[in-house]
mmCIF file of C-alpha atoms in Angstrom:
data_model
loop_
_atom_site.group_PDB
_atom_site.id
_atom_site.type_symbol
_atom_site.label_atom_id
_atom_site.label_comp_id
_atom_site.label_asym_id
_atom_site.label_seq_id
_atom_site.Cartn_x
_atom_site.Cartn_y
_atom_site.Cartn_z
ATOM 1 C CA UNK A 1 110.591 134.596 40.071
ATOM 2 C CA UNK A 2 113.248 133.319 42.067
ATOM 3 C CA UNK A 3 110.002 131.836 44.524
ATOM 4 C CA UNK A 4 108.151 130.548 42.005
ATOM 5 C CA UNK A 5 111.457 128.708 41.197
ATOM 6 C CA UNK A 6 112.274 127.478 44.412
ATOM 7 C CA UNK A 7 108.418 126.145 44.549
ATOM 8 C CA UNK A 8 108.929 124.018 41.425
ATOM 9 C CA UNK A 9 112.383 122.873 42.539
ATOM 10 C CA UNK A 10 110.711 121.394 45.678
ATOM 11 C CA UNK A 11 109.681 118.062 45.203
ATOM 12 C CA UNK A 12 108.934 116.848 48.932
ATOM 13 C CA UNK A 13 111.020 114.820 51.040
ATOM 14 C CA UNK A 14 112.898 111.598 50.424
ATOM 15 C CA UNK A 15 112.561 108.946 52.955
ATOM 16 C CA UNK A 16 116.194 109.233 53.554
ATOM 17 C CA UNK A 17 115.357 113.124 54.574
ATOM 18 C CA UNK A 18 113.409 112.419 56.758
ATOM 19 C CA UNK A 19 114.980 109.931 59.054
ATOM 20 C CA UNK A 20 117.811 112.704 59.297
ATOM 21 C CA UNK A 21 115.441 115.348 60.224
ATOM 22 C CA UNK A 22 114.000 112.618 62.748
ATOM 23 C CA UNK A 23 117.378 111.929 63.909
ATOM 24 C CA UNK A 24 118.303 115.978 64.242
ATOM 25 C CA UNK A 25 114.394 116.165 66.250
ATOM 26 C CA UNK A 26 115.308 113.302 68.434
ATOM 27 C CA UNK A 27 118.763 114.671 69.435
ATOM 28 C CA UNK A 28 117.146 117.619 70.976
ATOM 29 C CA UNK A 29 114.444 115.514 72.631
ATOM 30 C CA UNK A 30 117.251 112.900 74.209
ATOM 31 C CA UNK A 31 119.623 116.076 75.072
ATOM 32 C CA UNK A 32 116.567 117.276 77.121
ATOM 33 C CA UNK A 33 115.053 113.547 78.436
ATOM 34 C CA UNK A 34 119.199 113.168 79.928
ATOM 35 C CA UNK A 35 119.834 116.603 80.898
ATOM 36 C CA UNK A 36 116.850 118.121 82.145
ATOM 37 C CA UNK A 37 118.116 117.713 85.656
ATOM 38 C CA UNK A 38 120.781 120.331 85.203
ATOM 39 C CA UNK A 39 117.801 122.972 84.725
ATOM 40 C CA UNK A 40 119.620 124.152 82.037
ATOM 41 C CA UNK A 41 117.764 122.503 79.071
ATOM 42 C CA UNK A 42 114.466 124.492 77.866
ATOM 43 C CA UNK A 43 111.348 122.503 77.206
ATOM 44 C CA UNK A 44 111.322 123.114 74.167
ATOM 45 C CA UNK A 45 113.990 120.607 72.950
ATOM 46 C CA UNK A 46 111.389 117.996 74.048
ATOM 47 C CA UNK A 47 108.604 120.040 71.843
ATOM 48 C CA UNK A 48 110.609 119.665 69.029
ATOM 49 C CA UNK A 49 111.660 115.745 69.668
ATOM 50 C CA UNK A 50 107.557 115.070 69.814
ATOM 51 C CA UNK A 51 108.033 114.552 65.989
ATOM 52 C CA UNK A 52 110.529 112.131 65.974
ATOM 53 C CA UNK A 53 108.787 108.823 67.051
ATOM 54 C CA UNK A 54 106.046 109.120 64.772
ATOM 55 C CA UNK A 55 108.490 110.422 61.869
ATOM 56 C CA UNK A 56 110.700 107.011 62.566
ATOM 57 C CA UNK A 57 107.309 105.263 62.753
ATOM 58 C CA UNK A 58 106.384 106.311 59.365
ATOM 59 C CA UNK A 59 109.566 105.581 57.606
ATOM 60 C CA UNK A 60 109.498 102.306 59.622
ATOM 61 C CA UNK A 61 106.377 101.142 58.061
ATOM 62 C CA UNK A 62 107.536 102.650 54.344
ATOM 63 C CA UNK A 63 111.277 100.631 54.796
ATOM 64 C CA UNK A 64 108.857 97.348 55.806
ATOM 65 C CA UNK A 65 106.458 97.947 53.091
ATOM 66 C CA UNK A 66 109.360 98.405 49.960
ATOM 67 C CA UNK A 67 112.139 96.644 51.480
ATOM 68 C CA UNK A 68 112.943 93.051 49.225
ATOM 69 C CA UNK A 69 113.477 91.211 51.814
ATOM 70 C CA UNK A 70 110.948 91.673 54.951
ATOM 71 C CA UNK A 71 112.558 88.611 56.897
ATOM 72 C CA UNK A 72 115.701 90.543 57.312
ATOM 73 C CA UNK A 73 114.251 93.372 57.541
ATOM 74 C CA UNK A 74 112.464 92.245 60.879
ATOM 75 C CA UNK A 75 115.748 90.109 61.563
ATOM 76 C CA UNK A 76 117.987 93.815 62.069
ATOM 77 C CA UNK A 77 115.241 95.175 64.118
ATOM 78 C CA UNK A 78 114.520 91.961 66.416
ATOM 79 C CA UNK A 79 118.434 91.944 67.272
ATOM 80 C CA UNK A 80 118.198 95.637 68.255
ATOM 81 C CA UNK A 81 115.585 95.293 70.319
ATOM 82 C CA UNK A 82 117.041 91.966 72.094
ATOM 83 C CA UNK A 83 120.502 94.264 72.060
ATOM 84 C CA UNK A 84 118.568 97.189 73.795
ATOM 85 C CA UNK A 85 116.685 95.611 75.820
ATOM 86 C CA UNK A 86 119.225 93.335 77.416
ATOM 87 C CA UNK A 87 121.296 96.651 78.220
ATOM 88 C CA UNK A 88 118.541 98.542 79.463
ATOM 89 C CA UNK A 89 118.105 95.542 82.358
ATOM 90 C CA UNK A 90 121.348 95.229 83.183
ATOM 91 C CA UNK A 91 121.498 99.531 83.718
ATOM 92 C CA UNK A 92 118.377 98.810 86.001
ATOM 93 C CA UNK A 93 119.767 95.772 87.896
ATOM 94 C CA UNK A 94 123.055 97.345 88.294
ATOM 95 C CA UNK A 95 123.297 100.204 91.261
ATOM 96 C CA UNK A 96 127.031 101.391 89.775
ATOM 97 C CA UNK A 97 125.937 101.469 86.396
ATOM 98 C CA UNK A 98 122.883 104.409 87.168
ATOM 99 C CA UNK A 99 122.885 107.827 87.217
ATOM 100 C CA UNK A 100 123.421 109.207 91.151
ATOM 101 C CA UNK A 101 119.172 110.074 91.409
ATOM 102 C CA UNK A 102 118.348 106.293 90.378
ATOM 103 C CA UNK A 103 117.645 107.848 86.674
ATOM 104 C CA UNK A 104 118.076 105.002 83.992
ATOM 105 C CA UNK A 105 117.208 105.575 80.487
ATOM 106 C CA UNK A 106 113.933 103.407 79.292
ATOM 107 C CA UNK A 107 114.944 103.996 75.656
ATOM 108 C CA UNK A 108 114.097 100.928 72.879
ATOM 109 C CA UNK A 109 112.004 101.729 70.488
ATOM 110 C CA UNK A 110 112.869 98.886 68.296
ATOM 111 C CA UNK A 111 111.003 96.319 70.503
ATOM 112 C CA UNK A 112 107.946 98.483 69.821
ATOM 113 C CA UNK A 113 108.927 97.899 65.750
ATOM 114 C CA UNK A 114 108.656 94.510 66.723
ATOM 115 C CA UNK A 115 105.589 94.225 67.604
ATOM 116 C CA UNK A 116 104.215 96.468 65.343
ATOM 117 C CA UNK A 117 105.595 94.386 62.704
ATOM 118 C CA UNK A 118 104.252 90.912 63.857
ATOM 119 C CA UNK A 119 101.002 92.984 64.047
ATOM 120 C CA UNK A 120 101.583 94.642 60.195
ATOM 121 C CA UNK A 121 102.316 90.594 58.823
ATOM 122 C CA UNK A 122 98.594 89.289 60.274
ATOM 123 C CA UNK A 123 96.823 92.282 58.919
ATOM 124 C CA UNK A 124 98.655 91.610 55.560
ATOM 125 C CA UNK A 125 97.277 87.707 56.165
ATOM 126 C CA UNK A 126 93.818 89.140 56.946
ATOM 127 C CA UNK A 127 93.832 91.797 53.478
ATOM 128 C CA UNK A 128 94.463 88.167 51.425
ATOM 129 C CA UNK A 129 91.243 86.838 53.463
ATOM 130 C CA UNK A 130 93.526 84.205 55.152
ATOM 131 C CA UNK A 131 91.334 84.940 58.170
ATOM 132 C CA UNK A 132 92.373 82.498 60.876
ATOM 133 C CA UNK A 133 96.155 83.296 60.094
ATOM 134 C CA UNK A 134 96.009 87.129 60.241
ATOM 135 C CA UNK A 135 93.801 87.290 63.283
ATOM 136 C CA UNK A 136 95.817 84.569 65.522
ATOM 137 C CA UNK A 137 99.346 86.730 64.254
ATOM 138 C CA UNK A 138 97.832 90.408 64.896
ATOM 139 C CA UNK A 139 96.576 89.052 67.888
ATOM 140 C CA UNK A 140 99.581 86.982 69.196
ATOM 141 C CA UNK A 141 101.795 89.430 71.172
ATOM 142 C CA UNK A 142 99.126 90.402 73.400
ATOM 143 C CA UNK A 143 98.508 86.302 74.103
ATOM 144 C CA UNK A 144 101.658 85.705 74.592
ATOM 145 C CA UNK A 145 102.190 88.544 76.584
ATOM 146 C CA UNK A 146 99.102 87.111 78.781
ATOM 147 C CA UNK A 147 100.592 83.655 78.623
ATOM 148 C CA UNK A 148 103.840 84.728 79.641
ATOM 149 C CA UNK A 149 102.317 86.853 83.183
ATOM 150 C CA UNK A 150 99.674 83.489 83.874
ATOM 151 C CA UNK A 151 102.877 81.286 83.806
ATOM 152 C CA UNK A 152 105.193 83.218 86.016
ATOM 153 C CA UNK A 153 102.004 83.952 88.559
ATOM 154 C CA UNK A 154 101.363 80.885 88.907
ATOM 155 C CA UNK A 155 103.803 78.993 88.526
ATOM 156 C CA UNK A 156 107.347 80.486 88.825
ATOM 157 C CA UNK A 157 106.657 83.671 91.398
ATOM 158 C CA UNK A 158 105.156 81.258 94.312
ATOM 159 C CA UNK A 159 107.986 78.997 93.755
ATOM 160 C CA UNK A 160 111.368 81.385 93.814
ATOM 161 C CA UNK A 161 112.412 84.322 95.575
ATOM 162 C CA UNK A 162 111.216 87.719 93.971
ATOM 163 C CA UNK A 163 114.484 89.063 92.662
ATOM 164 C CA UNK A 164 114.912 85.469 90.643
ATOM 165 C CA UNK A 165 111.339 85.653 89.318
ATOM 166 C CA UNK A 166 112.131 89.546 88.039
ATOM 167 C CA UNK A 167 115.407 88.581 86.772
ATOM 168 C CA UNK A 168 114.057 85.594 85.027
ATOM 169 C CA UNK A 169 110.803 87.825 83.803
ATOM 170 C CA UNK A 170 113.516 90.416 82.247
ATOM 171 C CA UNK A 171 115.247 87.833 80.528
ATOM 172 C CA UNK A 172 112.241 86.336 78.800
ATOM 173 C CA UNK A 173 110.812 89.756 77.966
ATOM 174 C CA UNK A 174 113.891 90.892 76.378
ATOM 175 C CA UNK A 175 113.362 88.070 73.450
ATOM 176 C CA UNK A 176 109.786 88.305 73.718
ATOM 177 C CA UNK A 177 108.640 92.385 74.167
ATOM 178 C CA UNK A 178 105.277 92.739 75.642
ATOM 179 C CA UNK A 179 102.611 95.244 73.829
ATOM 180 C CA UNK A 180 101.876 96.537 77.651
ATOM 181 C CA UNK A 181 105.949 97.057 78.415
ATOM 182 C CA UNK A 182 107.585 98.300 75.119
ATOM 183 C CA UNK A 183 108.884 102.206 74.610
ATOM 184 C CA UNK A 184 104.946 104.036 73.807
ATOM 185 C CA UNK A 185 102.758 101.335 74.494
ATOM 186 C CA UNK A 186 99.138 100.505 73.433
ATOM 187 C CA UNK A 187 99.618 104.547 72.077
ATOM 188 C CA UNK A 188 102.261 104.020 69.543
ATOM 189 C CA UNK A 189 100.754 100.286 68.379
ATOM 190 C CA UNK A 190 97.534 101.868 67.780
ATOM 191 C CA UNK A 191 99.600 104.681 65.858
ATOM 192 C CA UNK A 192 101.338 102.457 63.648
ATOM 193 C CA UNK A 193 98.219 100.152 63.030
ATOM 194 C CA UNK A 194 96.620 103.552 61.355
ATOM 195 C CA UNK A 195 99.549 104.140 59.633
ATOM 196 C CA UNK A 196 100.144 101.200 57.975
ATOM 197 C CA UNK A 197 96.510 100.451 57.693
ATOM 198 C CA UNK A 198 95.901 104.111 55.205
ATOM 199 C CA UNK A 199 99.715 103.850 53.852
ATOM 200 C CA UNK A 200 98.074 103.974 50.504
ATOM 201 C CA UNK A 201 96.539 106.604 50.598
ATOM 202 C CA UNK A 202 98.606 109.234 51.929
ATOM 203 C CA UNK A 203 95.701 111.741 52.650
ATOM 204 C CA UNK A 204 93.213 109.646 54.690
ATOM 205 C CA UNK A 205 96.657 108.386 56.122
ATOM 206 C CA UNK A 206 97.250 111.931 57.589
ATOM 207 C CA UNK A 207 93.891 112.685 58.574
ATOM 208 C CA UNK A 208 93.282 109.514 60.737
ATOM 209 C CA UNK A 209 96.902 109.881 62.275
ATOM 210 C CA UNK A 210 95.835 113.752 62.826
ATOM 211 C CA UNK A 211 92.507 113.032 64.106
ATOM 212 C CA UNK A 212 94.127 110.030 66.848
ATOM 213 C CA UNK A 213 96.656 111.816 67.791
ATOM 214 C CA UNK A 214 95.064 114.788 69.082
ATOM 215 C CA UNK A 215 91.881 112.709 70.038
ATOM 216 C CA UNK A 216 94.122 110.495 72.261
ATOM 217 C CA UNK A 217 96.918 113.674 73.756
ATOM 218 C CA UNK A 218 94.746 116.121 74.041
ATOM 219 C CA UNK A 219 91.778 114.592 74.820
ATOM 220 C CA UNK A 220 93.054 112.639 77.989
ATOM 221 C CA UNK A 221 94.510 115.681 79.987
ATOM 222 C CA UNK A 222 90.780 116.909 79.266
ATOM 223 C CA UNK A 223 89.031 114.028 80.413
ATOM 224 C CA UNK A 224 91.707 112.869 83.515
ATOM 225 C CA UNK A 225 93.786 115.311 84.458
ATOM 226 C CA UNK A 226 92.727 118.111 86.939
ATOM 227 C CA UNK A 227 93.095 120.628 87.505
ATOM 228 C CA UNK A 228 93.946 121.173 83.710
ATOM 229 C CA UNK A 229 95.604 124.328 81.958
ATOM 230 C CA UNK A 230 96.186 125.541 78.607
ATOM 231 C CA UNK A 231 99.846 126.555 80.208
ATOM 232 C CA UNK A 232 100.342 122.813 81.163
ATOM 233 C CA UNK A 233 99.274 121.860 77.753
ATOM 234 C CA UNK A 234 102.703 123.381 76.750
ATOM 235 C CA UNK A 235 104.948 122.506 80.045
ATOM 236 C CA UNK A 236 103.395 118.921 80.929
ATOM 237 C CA UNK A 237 101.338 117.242 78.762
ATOM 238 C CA UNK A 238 102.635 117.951 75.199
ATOM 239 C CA UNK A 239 102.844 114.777 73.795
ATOM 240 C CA UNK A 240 100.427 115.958 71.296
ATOM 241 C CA UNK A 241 102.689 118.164 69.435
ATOM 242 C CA UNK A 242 103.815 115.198 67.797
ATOM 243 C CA UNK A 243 100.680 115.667 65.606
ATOM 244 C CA UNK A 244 103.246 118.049 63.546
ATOM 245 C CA UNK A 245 104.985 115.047 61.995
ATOM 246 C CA UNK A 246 101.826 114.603 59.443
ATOM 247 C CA UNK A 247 103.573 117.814 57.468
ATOM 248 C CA UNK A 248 106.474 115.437 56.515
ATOM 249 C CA UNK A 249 104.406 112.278 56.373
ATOM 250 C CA UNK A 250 102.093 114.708 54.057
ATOM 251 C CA UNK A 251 105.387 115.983 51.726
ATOM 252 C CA UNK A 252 106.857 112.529 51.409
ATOM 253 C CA UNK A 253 107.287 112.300 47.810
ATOM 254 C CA UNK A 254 107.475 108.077 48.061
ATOM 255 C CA UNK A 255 110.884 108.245 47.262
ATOM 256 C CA UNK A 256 113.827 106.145 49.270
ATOM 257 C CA UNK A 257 116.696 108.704 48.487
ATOM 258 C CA UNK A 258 120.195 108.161 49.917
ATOM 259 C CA UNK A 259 120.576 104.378 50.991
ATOM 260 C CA UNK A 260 122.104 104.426 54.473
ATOM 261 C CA UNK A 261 120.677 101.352 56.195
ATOM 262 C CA UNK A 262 123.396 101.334 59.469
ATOM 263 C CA UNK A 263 122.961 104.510 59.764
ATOM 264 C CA UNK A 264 119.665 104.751 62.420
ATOM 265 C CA UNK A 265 120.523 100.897 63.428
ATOM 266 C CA UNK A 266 124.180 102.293 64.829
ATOM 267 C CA UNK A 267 123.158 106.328 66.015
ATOM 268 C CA UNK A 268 119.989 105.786 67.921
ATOM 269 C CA UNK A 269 121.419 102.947 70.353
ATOM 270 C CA UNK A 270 125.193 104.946 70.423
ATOM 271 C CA UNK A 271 123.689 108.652 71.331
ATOM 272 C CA UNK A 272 121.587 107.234 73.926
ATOM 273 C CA UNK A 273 124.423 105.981 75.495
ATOM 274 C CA UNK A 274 126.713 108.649 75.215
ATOM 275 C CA UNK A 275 124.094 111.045 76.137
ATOM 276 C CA UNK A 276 123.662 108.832 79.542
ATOM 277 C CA UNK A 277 126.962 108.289 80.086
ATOM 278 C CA UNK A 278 127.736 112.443 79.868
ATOM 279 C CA UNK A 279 124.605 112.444 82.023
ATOM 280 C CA UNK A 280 126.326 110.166 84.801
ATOM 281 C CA UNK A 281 128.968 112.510 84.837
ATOM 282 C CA UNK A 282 127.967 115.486 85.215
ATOM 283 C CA UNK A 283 125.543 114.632 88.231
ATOM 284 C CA UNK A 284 128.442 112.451 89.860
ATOM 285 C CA UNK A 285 130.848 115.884 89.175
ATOM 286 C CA UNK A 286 127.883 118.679 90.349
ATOM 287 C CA UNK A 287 126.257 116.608 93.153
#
């Protein structure tokens, strides 16, 4: 009886729940990406952190779809990723400032939001048969991202020294993410196209996102890596255990739940660099 209650009490998650359970998923999978030098982290911290990028992904696309205003919306996550980006760089360009083995975290998933969202606002063009529009706008980060490499090989890289040319190229990509250099790539684009592209329908949503996923993570070890193991499956190449995130995408009952909008824009930039900054110390204190 008391199962049968618990069954009907059950409603699915909120969208609220499950950006925390993201956030508690990537905790473990940041504690291992910082610490796994110290030998001391198990693997499967990262297993269980496979879930959150697709989980934030999902939640992304349902905050972008509902939210009132989608100019702001895109506003919060541009500054992020300009935020992120910018601090990333200097990390990189800064010997002090890195970890003692030259580690430096390549965290910023918010310039991937980016340009999933510039992407998401020509499909939506295209879907109103505003053809031109939605095609030039899907297609637009990837141009520009062209553009952008044409213009500095031929025009600013034969002119200036190498470290200028790189320090200019980091400034211009940290206002203007390219597709090929964001946190997941072509992967996580092509992710959130299918995504947003079944979002109403939340069953042929899962099943494309189930059938990409391990289409694309399993089925490249296959095809390119050799020799290949079900062991390494588990130790190296298990990227496709993110495929597990389609149970809460599946249970979402389509409800926002607790409104906590700072809340992901504040703890996923301050953890990382906590988490690196602990990291720093403890190599500098056991090496």
């Amino acid at each position: 009886m008391a199962l049968e209650d618990s069954k009907k009490g059950f409603k699915g998650f909120t969208g609220f729940q499950i950006k925390i359970l993201a956030l508690i998923f990537m905790l473990f999978d940041h504690i291992h990406y910082f610490f796994e030098f110290t030998g001391k982290i198990p693997v499967a911290f990262s297993w269980i952190g496979r879930l959150a990028g697709d989980m934030f992904l999902f939640t992304m696309i349902e905050g972008y779809t509902h939210t009132s205003n989608r100019k702001k919306y895109f506003t919060r996550i541009y500054l992020m990723s300009v935020f992120m980006t910018l601090i990333k760089y200097i990390i990189q360009f800064s010997k002090p400032l890195q970890r003692g083995d030259g580690f430096c975290p390549e965290n910023g998933i918010f310039s991937t939001f980016v340009i999933l969202i510039i992407i998401f606002k020509g499909i939506d063009y295209i879907k109103e048969k505003k053809f031109f529009k939605g095609i030039g706008l899907t297609l637009s980060p990837f141009l520009i991202s062209y553009a952008i490499a044409f213009i500095f090989q031929l025009l600013i890289i034969p002119n200036m020294s190498m470290d200028t040319a790189n320090h200019i190229y980091v400034i211009v990509s940290s206002f203007i993410p390219s597709p090929f250099l964001v946190e997941g790539g072509l992967y996580v684009i092509l992710t959130g196209i299918i995504l947003y592209l079944f979002r109403e329908n939340r069953k042929l949503q899962c099943i494309f996102f189930t059938i990409f996923i391990l289409t694309w993570m399993i089925g490249m070890p296959l095809m390119y890596i050799r020799p290949i193991s079900l062991k390494l499956m588990f130790t190296d190449y298990y990227e496709w255990m993110s495929v597990f995130a389609v149970i809460f995408m599946f249970l979402y009952n389509g409800e926002k739940g607790k409104s906590m909008k700072k809340l992901f824009y504040i703890f996923y930039p301050a953890h990382i660099y906590i988490l690196y900054g602990l990291s720093v110390l403890i190599y500098y204190l056991k090496y």
